[in-house]
Coordinates of C-alpha atoms and ligand atoms in Angstrom, one line a residue:
Chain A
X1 CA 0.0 0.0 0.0
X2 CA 1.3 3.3 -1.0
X3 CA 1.8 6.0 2.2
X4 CA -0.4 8.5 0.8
X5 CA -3.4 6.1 0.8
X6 CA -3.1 5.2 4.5
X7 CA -2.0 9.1 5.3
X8 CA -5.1 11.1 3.5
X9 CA -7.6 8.9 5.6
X10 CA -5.8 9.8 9.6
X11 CA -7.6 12.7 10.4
X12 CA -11.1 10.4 9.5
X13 CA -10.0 7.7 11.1
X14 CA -7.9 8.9 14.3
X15 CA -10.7 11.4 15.2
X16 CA -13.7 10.2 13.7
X17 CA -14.5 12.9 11.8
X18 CA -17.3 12.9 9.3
X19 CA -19.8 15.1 7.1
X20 CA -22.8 17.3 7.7
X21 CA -25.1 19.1 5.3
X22 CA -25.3 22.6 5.6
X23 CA -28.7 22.4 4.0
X24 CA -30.6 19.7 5.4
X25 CA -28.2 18.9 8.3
X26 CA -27.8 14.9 8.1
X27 CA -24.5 13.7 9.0
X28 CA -22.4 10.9 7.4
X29 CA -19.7 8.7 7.7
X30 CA -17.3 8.6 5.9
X31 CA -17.0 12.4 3.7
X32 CA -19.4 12.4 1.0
X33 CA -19.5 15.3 -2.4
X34 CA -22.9 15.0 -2.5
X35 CA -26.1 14.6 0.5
X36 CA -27.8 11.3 -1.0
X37 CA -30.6 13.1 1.0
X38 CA -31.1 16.5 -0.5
X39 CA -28.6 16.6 -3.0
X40 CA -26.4 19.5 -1.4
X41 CA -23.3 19.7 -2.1
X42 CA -22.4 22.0 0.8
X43 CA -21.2 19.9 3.3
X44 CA -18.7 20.5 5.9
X45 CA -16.7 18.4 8.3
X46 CA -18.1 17.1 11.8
X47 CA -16.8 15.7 14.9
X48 CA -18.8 12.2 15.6
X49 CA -20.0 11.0 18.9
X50 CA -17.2 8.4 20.1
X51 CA -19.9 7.4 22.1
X52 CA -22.8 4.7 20.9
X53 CA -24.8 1.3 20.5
X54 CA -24.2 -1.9 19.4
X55 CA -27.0 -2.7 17.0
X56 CA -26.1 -5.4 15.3
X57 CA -22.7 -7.8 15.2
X58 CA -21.1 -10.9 14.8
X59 CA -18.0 -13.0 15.1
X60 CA -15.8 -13.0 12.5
X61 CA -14.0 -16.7 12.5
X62 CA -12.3 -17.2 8.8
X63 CA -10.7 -13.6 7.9
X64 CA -9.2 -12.3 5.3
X65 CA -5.9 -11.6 4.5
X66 CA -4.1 -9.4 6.9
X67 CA -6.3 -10.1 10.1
X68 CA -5.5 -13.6 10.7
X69 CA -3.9 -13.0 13.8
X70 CA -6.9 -11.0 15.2
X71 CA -9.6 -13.8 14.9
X72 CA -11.8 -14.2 16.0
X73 CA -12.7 -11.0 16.6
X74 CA -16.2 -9.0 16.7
X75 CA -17.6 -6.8 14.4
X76 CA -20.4 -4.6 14.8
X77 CA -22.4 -2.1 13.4
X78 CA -22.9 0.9 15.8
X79 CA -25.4 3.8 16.4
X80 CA -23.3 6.7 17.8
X81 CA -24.7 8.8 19.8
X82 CA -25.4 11.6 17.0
X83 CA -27.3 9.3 15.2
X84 CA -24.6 8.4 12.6
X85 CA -23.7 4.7 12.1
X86 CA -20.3 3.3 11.9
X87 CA -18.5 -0.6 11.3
X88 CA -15.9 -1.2 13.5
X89 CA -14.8 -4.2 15.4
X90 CA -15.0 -4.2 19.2
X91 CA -12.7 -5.3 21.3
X92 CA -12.0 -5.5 24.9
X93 CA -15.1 -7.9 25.3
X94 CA -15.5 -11.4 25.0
X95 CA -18.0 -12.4 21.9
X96 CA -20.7 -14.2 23.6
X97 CA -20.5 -10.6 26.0
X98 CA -22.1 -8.7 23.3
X99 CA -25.5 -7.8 23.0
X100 CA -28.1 -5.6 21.2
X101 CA -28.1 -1.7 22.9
X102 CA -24.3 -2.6 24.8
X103 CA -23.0 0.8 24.9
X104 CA -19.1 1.5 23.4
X105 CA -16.7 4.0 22.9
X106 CA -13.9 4.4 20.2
X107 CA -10.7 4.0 20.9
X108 CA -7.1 4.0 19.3
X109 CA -6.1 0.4 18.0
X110 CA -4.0 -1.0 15.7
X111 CA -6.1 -2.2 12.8
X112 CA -3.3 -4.2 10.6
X113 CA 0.1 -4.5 9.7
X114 CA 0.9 -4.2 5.0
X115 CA 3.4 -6.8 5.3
X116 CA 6.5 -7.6 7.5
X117 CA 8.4 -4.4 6.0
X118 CA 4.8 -2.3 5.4
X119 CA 2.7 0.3 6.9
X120 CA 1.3 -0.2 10.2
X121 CA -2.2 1.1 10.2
X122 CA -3.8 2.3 12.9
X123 CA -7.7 3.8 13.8
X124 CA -10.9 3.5 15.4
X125 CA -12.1 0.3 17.4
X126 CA -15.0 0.6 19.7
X127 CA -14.8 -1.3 23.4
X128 CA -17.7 -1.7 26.2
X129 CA -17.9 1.5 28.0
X130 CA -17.4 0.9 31.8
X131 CA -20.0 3.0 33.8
Chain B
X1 CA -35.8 -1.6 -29.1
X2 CA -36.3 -5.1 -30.8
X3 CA -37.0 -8.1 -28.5
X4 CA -33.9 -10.2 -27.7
X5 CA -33.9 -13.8 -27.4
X6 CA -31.5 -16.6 -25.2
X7 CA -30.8 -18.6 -28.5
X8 CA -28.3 -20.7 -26.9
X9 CA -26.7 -21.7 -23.4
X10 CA -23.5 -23.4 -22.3
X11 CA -22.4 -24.7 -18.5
X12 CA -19.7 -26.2 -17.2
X13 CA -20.3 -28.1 -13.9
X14 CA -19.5 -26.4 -11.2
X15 CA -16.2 -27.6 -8.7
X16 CA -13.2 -27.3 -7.6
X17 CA -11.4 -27.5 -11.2
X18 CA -7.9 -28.3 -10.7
X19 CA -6.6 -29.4 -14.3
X20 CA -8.6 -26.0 -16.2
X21 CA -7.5 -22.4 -16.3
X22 CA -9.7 -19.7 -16.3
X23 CA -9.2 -19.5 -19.6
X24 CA -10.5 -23.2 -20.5
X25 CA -13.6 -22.8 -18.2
X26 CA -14.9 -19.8 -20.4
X27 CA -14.0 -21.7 -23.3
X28 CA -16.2 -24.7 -22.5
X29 CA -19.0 -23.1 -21.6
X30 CA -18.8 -20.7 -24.8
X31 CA -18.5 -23.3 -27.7
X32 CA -21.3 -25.1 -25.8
X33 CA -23.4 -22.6 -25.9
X34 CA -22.4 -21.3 -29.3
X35 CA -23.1 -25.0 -30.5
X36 CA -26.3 -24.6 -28.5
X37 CA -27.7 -21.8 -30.6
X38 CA -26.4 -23.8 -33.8
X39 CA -23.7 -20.3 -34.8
X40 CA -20.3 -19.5 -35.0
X41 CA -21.1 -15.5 -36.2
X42 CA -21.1 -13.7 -33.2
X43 CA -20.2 -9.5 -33.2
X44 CA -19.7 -9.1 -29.7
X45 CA -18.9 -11.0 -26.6
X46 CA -18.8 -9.4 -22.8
X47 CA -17.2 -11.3 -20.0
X48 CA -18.5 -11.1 -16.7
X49 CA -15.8 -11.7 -13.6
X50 CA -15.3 -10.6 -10.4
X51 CA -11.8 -11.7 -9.0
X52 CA -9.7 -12.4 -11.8
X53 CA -7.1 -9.1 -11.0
X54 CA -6.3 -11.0 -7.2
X55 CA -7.1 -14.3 -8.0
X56 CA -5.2 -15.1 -11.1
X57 CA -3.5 -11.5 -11.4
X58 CA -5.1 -11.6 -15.0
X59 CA -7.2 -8.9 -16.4
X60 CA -8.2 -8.2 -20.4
X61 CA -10.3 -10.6 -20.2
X62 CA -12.7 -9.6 -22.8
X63 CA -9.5 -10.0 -25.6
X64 CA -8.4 -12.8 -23.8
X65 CA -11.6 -14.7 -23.9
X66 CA -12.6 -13.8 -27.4
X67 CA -9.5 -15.3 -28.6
X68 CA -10.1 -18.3 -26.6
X69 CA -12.7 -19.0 -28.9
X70 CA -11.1 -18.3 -32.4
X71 CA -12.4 -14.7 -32.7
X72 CA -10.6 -11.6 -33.5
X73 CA -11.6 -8.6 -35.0
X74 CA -14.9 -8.4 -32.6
X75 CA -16.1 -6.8 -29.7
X76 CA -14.9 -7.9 -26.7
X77 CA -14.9 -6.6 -23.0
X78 CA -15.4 -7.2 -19.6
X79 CA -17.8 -6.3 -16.7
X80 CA -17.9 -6.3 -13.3
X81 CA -20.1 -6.0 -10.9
X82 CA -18.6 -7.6 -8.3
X83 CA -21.4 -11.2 -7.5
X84 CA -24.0 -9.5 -9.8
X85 CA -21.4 -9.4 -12.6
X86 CA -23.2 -11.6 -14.7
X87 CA -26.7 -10.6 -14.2
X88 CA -25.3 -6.3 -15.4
X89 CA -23.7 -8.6 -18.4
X90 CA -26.4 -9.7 -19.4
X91 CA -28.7 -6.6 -19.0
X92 CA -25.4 -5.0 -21.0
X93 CA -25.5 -7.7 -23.6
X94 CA -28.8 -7.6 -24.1
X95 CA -29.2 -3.8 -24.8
X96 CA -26.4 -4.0 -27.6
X97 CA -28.9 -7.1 -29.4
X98 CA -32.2 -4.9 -28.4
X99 CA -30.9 -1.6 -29.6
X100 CA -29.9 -3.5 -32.8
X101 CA -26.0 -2.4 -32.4
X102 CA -25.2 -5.9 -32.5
X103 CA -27.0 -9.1 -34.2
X104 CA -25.6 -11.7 -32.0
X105 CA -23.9 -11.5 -28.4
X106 CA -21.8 -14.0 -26.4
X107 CA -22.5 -13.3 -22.4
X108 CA -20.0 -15.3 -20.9
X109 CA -19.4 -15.4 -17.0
X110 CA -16.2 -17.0 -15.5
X111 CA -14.3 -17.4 -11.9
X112 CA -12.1 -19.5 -11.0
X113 CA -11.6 -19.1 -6.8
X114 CA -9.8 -22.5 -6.5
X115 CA -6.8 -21.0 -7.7
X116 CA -6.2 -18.9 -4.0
X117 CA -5.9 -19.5 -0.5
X118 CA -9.1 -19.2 1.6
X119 CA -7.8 -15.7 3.2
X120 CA -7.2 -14.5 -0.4
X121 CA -10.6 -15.2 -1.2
X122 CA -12.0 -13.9 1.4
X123 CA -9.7 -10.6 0.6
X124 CA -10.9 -10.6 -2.8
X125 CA -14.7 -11.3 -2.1
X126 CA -14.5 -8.3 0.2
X127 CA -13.2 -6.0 -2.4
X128 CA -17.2 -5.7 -3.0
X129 CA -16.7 -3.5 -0.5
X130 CA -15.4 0.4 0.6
X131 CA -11.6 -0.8 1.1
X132 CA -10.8 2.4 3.5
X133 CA -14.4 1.8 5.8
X134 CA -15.9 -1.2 5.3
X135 CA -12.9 -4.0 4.5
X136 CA -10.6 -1.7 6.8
X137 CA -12.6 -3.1 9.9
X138 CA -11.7 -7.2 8.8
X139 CA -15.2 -7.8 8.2
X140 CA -15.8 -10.4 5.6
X141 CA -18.7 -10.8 3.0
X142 CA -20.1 -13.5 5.7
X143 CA -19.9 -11.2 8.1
X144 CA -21.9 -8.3 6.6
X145 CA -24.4 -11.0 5.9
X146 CA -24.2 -11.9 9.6
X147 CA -25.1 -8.6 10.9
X148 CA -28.0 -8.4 8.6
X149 CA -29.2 -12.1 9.4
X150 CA -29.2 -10.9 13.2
X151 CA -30.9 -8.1 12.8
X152 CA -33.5 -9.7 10.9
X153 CA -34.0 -12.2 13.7
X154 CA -34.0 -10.0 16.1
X155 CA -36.8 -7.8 14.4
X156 CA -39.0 -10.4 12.6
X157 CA -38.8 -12.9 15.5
X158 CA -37.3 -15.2 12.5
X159 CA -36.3 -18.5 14.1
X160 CA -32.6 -20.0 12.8
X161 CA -33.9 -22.8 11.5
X162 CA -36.6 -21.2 9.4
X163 CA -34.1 -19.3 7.7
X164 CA -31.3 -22.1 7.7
X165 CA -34.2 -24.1 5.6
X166 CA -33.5 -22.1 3.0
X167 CA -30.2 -23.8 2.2
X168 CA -31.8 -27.3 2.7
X169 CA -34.9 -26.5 -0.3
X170 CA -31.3 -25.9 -2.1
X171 CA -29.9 -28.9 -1.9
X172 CA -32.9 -30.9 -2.4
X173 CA -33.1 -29.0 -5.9
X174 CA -29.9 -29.5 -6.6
X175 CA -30.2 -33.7 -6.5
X176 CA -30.0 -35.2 -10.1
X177 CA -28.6 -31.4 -11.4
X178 CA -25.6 -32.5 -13.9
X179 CA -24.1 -28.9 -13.2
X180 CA -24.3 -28.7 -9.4
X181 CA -21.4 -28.5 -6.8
X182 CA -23.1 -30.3 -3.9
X183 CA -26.1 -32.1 -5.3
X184 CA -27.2 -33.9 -2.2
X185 CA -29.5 -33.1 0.4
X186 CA -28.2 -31.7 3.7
X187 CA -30.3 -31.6 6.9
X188 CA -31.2 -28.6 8.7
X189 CA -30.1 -30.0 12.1
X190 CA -26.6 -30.8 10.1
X191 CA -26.9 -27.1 9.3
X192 CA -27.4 -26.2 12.9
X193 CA -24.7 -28.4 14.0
X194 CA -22.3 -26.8 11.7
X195 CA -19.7 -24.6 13.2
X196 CA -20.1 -20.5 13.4
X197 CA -18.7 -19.1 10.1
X198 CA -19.4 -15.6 11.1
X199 CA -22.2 -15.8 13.8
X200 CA -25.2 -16.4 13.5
X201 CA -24.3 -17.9 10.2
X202 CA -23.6 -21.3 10.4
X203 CA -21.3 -22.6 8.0
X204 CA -23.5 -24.8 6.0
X205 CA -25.5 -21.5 5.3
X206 CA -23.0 -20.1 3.4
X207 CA -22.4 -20.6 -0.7
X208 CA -18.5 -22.2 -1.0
X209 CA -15.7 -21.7 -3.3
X210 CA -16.1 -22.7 -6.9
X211 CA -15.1 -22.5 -10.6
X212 CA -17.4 -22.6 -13.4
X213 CA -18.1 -20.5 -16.5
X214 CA -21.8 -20.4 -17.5
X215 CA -22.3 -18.5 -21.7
X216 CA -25.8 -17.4 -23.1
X217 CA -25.8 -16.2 -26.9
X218 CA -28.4 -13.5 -27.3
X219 CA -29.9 -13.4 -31.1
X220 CA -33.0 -10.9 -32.4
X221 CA -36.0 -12.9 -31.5
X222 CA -37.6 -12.7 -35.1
X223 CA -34.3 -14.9 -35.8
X224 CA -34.1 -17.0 -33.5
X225 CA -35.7 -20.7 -33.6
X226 CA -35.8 -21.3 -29.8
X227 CA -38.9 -19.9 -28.0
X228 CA -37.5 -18.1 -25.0
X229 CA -37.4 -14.4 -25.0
X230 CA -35.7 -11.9 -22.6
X231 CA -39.1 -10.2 -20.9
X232 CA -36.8 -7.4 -19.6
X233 CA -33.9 -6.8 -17.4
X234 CA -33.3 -4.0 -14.9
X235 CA -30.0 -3.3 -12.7
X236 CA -30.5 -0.7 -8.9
X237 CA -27.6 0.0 -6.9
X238 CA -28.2 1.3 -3.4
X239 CA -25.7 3.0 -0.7
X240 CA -22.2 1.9 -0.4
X241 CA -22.2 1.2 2.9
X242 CA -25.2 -1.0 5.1
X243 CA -24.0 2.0 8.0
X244 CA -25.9 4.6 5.8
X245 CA -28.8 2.3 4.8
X246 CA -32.5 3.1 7.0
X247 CA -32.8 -0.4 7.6
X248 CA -30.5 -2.9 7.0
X249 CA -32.9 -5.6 6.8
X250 CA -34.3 -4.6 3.1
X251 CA -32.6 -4.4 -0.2
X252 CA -34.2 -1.3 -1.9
X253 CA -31.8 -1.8 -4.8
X254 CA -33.6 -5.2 -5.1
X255 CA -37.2 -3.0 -4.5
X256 CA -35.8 -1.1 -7.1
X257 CA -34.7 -3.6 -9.6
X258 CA -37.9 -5.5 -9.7
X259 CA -40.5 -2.7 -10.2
X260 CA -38.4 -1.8 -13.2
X261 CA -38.2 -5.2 -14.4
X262 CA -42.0 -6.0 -13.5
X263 CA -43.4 -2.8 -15.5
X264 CA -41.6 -3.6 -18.6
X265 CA -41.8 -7.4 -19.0
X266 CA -46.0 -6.4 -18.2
X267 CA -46.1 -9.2 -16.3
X268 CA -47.3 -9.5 -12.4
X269 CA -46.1 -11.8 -9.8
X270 CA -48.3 -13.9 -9.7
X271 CA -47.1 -14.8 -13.6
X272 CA -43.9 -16.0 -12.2
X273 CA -43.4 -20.0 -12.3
X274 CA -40.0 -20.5 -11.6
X275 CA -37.2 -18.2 -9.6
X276 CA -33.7 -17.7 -9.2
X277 CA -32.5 -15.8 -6.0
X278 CA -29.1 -14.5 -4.8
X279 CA -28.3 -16.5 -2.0
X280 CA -24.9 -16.6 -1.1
X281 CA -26.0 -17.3 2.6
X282 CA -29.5 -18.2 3.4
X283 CA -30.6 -14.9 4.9
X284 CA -29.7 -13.3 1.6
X285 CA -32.2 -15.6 0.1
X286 CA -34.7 -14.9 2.2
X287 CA -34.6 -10.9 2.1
X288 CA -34.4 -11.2 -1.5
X289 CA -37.8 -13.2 -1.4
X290 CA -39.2 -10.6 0.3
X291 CA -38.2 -7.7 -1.5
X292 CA -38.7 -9.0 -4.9
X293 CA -42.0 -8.4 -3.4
X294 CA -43.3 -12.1 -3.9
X295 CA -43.3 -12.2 0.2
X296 CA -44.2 -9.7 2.9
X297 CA -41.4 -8.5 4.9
X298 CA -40.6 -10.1 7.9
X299 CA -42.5 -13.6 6.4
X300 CA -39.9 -14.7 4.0
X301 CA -38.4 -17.3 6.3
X302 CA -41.6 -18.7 7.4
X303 CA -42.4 -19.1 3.5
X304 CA -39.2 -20.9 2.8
X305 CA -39.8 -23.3 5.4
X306 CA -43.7 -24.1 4.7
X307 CA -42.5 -25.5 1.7
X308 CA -43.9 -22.9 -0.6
X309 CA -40.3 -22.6 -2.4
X310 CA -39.7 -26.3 -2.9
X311 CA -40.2 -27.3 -6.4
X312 CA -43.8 -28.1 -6.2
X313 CA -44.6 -25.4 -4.0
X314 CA -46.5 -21.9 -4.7
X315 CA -43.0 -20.0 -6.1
X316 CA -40.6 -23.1 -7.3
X317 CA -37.3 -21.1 -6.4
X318 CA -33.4 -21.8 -7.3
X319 CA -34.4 -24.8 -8.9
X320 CA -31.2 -26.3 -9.7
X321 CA -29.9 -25.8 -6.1
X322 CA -29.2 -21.9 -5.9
X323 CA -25.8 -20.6 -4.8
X324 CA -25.5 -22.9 -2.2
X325 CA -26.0 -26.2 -3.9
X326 CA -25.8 -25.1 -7.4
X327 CA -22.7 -23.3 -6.5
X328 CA -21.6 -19.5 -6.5
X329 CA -18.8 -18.7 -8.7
X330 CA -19.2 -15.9 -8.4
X331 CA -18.6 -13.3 -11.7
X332 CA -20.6 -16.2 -13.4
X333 CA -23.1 -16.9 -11.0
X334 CA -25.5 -14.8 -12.5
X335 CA -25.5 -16.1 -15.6
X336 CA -26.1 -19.7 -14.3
X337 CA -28.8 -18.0 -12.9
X338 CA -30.6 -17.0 -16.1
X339 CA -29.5 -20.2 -18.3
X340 CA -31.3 -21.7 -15.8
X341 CA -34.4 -19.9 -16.3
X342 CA -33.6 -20.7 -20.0
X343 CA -33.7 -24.2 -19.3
X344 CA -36.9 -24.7 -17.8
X345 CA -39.2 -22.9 -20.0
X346 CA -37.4 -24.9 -22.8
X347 CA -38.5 -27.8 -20.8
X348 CA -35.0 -29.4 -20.6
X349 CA -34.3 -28.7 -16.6
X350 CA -34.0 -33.0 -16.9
X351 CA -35.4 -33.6 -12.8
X352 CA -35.1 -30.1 -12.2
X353 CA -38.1 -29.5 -14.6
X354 CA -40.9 -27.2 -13.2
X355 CA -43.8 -28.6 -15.2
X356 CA -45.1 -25.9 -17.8
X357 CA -42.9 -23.1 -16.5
X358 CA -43.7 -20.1 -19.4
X359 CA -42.0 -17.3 -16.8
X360 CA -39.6 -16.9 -14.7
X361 CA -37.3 -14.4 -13.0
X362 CA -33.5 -14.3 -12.1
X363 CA -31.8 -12.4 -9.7
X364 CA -28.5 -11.6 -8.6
X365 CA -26.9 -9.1 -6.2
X366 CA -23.5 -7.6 -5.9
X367 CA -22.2 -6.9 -2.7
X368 CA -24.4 -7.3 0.1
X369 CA -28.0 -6.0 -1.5
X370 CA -25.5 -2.9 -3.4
X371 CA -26.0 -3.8 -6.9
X372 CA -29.2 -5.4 -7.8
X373 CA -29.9 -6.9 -12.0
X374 CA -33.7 -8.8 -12.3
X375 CA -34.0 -10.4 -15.6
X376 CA -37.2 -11.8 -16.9
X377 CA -37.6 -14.4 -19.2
X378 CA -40.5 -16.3 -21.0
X379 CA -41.6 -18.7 -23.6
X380 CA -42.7 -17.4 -27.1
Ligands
ZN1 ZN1 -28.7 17.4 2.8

């Protein structure tokens, strides 16, 4: 992978920043030219939540190329708290500990490594939020 | 537009097909399908395939595939839609015959997965996918799937093994189909007692790794002696990513896709007599069922295993065993899909046959629900 591929996404995926509409004010993640709601084109970047629910997830066993050493691990498909919705694995937890509504929080991870000589990339995993 | 016919189709069985290159497979299945249709003059010829850039490192396909069957000078390309290649070939193919740019068209779909190591495949099925937000996180096709098939659980009150019957109709289809992968039956408490692929889905849920070409020759329909008639075809693509989708448990692209095709074949669906669904897991399967519209939402499971899908049942569906049973390779998939269809209303399904099928419908998806093509087919 070239550097500039992994570097143009790090403010994105470091802080979780995403996209509002100036027009009709839906949020999305990740950037977008165009609202697929109104059709603006003025959007402007937005700070998301780093807080949210688990709405649905599951266990991946047989991954793909690069993650091997991370399965199984849990994937899920999260509500932040400002309504936008994000994939992410979770870690932190145990699988059979997840459930519907369990509230997470991002945090900093490694996510994989390009090769023995390669980029390590990092970003955003989510993890049970202790109350 | 003049009306397009399927004058000819080709198949190769479907396995793991260690002695022939990707190159052979198309072959096969093109000269028996060009035999089929009883001509050698064909103008153009589009090749559907997903993986072929990871799996073999081999792109050019449509140059490389024309020449595999003595032609030069012609038309020749390829498309990709990543599983619903073959079903946007065909849709592509059968515009060039209908707008009358071409006079006779070679669809040909190929993969060949057995080639690659299970994590490559995985890599390269996932490439259906956002790379920087969606295959970034490690999740797999299967596991997209999963969070949909949980969801749908969850909100439908869908049992497991209402939806897990889904595969078993499948493999009872697929018994006595010369072209099938696995063409036995499978219980659904062996499907149950299968380990987690990507949970909830079990592993016996999931379509496998194949190779296989499938070819259909598309001819005017004034010239063409065989009786079955493309009714219409209709592609949809929906949002990128299932995070931006209002509810993950419907395929609008598939919502989409079928009004389209419905309005211009001017037939209803109650007109349908045999069906071809995506279902590279069985939840896939079921959705699609459902938003085809033959099947209220939420119900789609419970209709699968009341026996209405079976091939004497109400809606005789993925006759020859679907992706499960049938097999799923998948840039060709979707053409097995329609020369299928082809099949039975010529009346030559052999124990597949769906007695006096005159209509029937194909569909295939790309990604999970992204990229939807219908095609509708029926006798003359
Ligand atoms: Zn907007």
């Amino acid at each position: 992978m070239s550097v500039p591929r992994y570097w143009r996404e790090i403010k994105y995926r470091y802080r979780l920043i995403g996209e509002m509409c100036t027009d009709c004010g839906a949020a999305f993640f990740p950037r977008r030219a165009v609202c697929p709601r109104c059709g603006s084109k003025d959007l402007e970047e937005c700070k998301l939540s780093e807080k949210g629910a688990v709405v649905s997830w599951t266990v991946v066993r047989n991954p793909p190329a690069g993650y091997e050493k991370y399965a199984p691990y849990v994937v899920a498909l999260i509500e932040l708290d400002d309504g936008v919705r994000i994939l992410s694995q979770v870690v932190d937890v145990e699988p059979e500990e997840v459930e519907a509504g369990m509230r997470v929080e991002a945090t900093f991870r490694r996510v994989r490594e390009d090769g023995s000589s390669g980029i390590i990339e990092y970003g955003y995993k989510f993890r049970p939020v202790i109350e | 537009m003049r009306s397009v016919s399927v004058a000819g189709v080709g198949l190769t069985r479907i396995k793991e097909h260690w002695e022939k290159s990707l190159r052979d497979l198309f072959a096969e299945a093109a000269l028996k399908a060009l035999d089929d249709a009883g001509t050698d003059e064909i103008d153009a010829v589009y090749v559907s395939n997903m993986g072929s850039a990871t799996l073999q490192s081999q792109l050019h396909l449509g140059a490389m595939m024309a020449d595999a069957i003595g032609k030069r000078g012609i038309t020749a390309l390829r498309v990709e839609a990543a599983s619903a290649s073959g079903g946007v070939a065909f849709h592509e193919g059968v515009k060039a015959v209908a707008s009358g740019l071409h006079d006779c068209v070679l669809v040909g779909g190929v993969e060949k997965m057995s080639d690659a190591l299970p994590g490559e495949v995985a890599a390269a099925l996932a490439m259906a996918e956002d790379q920087e937000y969606t295959a970034y996180t490690g999740v797999t096709k299967l596991g997209l799937n999963a969070l949909v098939h949980r969801r749908y659980m969850e909100r439908f009150g869908a049992e497991a093994k209402e939806i897990a019957m889904f595969a078993v109709r499948g493999h009872e289809h697929a018994v006595g189909c010369p072209h099938a992968q696995y063409p036995f039956k499978v219980s659904v408490e062996r499907i149950l007692a299968s380990p987690m692929e990507a949970d909830p889905i079990h592993m016996l849920e999931c379509s496998s790794v194949g190779d296989g070409a499938a070819a259909i020759i598309l001819r005017p329909a004034e010239e063409a002696e065989d009786g079955v008639e493309v009714a219409s075809t209709a592609v949809a693509t929906d949002f990128y990513h299932l995070t931006e989708r209002y509810d993950i448990t419907v395929f609008e692209a598939v919502r989409w896709a079928a009004a389209r095709a419905f309005e211009a074949a001017g037939v209803s669906h109650k007109d349908i007599d045999v069906l071809e669904v995506h279902d590279d897991t069985t939840i896939t399967g079921v959705v699609s069922l459902e938003d085809l519209g033959f099947v209220e939402k939420g119900k789609g499971a419970a209709f699968v295993a009341e026996g209405n899908t079976a091939r004497g049942g109400e809606l005789p569906t993925n006759t020859f065993g679907g992706l499960k049973a049938r097999g799923n390779p998948v840039g060709a998939t979707g053409l097995y899909q329609i020369a299928e269809i082809a099949l039975q209303l010529r009346g030559e399904a052999g124990p597949c046959q769906v007695e006096g099928a005159e209509t029937g419908l194909a569909q295939s998806l790309g990604g999970l629900g992204t990229t939807c093509a219908v095609t509708i087919l029926r006798r003359r």
